[in-house]
XYZ file of C-alpha atoms in Angstrom:
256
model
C -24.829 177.412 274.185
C -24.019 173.932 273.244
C -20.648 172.286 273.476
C -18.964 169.683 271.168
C -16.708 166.868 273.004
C -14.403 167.658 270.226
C -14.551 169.271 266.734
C -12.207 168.206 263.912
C -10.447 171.001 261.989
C -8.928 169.455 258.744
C -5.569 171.712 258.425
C -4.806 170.016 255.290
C -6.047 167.693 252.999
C -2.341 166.665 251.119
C -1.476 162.871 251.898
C 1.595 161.824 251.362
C 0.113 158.190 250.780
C -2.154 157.161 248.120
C -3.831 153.601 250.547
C -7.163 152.091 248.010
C -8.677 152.099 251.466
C -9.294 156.292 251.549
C -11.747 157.551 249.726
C -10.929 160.164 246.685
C -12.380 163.261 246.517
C -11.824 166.273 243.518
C -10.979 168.784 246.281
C -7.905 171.539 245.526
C -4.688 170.119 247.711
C -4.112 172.592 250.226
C -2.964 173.583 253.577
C -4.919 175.708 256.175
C -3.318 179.649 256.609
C -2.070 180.248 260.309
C -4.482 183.657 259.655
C -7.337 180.821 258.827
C -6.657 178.199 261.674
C -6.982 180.839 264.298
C -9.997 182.928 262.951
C -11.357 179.334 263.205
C -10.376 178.997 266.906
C -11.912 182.198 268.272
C -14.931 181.233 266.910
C -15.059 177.952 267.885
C -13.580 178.462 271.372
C -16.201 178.658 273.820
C -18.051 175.199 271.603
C -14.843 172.971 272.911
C -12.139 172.143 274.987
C -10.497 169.153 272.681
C -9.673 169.687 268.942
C -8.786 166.793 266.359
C -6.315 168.251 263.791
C -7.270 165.970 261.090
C -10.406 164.370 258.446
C -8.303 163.992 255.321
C -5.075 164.549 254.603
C -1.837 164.073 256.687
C -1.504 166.663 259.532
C 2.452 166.187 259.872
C 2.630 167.668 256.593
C 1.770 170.789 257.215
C 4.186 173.661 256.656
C 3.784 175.407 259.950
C 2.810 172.667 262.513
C 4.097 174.067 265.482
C 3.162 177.283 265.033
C -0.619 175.552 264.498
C 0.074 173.838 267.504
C 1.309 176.663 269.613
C -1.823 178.305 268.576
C -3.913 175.990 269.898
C -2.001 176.039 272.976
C -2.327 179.617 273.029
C -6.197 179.294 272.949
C -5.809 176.165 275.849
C -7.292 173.289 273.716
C -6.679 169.473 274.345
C -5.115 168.307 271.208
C -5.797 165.207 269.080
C -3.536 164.183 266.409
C -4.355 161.139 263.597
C -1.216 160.330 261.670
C -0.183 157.548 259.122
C 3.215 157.400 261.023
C 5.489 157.859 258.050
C 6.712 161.250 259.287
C 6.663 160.286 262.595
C 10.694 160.148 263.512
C 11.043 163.754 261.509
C 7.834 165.519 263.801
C 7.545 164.256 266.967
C 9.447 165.930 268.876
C 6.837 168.737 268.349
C 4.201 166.856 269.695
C 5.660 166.262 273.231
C 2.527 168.637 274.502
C -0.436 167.495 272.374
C -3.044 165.012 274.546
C -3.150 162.133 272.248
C -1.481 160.560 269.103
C -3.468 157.826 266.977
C -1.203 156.259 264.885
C -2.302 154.143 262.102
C -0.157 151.697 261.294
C -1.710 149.755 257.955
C 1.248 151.251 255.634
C 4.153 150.529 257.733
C 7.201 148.483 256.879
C 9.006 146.653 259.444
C 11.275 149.221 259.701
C 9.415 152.146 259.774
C 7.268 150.505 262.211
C 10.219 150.112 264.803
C 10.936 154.145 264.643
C 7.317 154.811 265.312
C 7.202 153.020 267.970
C 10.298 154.371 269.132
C 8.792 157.336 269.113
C 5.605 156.575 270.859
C 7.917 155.400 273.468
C 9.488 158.534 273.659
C 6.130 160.484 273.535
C 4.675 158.139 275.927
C 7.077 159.285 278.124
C 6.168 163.022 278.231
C 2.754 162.119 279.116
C 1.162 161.921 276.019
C -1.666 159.068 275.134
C 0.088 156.822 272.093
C -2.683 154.994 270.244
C -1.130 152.417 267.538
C -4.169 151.628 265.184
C -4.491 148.497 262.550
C -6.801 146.429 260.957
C -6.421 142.858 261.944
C -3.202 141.959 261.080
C -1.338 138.998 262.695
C 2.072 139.623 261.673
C 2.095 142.941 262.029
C -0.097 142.242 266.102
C 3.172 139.980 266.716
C 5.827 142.631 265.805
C 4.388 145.061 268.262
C 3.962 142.480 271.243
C 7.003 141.640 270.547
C 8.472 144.626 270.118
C 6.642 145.783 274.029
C 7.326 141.996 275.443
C 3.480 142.025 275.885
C 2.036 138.620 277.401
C -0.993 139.895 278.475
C -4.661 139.200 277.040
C -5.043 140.129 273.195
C -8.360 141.816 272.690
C -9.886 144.634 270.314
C -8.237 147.564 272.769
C -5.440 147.008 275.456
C -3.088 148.793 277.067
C 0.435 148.062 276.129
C 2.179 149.812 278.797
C 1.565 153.323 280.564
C 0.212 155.713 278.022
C 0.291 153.011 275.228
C -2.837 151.338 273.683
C -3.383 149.301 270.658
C -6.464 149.454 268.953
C -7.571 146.479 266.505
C -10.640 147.389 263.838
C -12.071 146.700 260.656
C -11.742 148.017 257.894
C -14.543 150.412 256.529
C -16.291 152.016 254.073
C -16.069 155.704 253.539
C -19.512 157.203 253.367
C -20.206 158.447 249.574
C -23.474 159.177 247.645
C -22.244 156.645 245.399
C -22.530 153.770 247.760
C -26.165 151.873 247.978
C -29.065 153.231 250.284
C -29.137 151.399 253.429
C -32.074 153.062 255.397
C -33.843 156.659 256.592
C -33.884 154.666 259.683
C -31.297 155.733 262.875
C -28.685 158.436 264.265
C -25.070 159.435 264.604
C -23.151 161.591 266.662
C -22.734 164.112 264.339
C -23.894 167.642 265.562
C -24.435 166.108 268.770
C -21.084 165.610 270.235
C -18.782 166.631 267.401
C -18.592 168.356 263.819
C -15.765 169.159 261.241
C -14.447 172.069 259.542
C -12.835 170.915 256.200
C -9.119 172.877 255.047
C -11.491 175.883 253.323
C -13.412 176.739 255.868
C -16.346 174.563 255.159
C -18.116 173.179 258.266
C -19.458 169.121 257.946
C -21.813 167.037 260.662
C -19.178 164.430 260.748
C -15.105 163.674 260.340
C -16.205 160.964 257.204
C -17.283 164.331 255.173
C -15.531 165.934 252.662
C -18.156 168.367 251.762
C -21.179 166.871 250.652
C -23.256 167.923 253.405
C -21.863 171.386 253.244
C -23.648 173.769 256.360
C -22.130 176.621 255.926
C -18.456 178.430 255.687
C -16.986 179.207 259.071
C -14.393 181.635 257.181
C -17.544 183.852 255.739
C -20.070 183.294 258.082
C -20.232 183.227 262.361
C -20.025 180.084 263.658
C -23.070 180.689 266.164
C -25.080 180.961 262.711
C -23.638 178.209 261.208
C -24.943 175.960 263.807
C -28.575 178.003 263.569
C -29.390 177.307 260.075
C -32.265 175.252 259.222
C -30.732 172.609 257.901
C -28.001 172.050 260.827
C -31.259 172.029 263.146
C -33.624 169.964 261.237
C -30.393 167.114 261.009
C -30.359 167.414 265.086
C -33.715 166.771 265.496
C -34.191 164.231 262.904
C -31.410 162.386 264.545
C -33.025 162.693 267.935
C -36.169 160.985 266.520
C -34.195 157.799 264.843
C -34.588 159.710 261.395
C -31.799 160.721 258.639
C -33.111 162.902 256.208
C -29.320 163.939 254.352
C -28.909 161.397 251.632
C -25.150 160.571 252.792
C -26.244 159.566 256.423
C -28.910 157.118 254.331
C -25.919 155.487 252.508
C -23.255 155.773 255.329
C -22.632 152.052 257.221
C -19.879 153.537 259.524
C -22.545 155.184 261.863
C -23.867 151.489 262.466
């Protein structure tokens, strides 16, 4: 039986934000059922120990997150948490047992900025792994050193203090058949060490897919068969040979 390093289970796609850098997609607005999130996680238990509760959408949102989290608890998975930040100071103090927190911190005033990282100080403290994300920024770089009394060396990732990272990235583009062809040619991680499951059900190769390579519904069918079908297989092995044969991994640059 194979095992995913982590799988992503989208438990809502409603963003509180509208950023131009997300991509847009004609999918209904909804949150994932409690009676939905854990059919997911029996069938997905024995494929992985580490769960990301996010693709779209903004997971602090959701209407019953600690009962989502106790759930995963329940069913011992590491948990992984992407979050805008914005509803940071209202949440966090239900995320004192979750493994890590990347925060992304592109639509952050000054002031919201000092609560989050109040809170990832407080967070930090219970053990959990605080990752403040931004694309390069130098005023907003210099409020957080400052903020930390960092002197050390600046470089794409370093640690800010125990538990604490910064990550610094580019920005990129969302994969889309709309965007140009760039080549048949290459791989991705995707189905090798991780997959998605979208809000409905609907089970993705990667956490950049809203649906378009849709590979079955993990809500209808059993997961085991999901990952069986013809098509999941043939996207394996094509990726094992340097080959993409789904028209969105031809047009996605993020992979590269």
């Amino acid at each position: 039986m194979k095992k995913f390093k982590k799988i992503y289970i989208e438990i809502t796609n409603v963003c509180n934000l509208n950023c131009t850098f997300c991509s847009k997609d004609n999918r209904k607005k909804q949150e994932m059922t409690l009676e939905s999130f854990e059919h997911i996680l029996k069938q997905i238990d024995k494929y992985t120990d580490y769960l990301y509760l996010h693709i779209k959408g903004e997971p602090l949102l959701h209407s019953k997150l600690k009962e989502i989290l106790n759930l995963c608890f329940k069913y011992n998975k590491q948990v992984n948490i992407t979050t805008n930040g914005t509803l940071l100071s209202e949440k966090y103090k239900l995320l004192d047992k979750v493994r890590q927190i990347n925060i992304s911190l592109h639509s952050l005033n000054e002031e919201k900025l000092e609560n989050v990282l109040k809170c990832g100080d407080y967070l930090s403290s219970k053990g959990v792994q605080i990752v403040y994300r931004f694309w390069t920024n130098d005023n907003l770089l210099n409020q957080v050193l400052k903020y930390y009394n960092y002197q050390g060396e600046i470089t794409n990732n370093f640690k800010l203090k125990n538990n604490i990272y910064l990550n610094k990235d580019k920005k990129f583009t969302w994969p889309s058949l709309n965007n140009e062809f760039i080549s048949n040619k290459g791989t991705c991680y995707g189905l090798k060490t991780h997959l998605g499951i979208l809000v409905d059900g609907i089970v993705v190769p990667c956490c950049l897919d809203t649906g378009i390579i849709n590979l079955g519904n993990v809500l209808k069918e059993n997961f085991s068969d999901i990952l069986n079908k013809e098509r999941t297989k043939n996207i394996i092995t094509n990726f094992n040979n340097n080959k993409l044969v789904e028209e969105l991994c031809q047009k996605c640059d993020f992979r590269r």
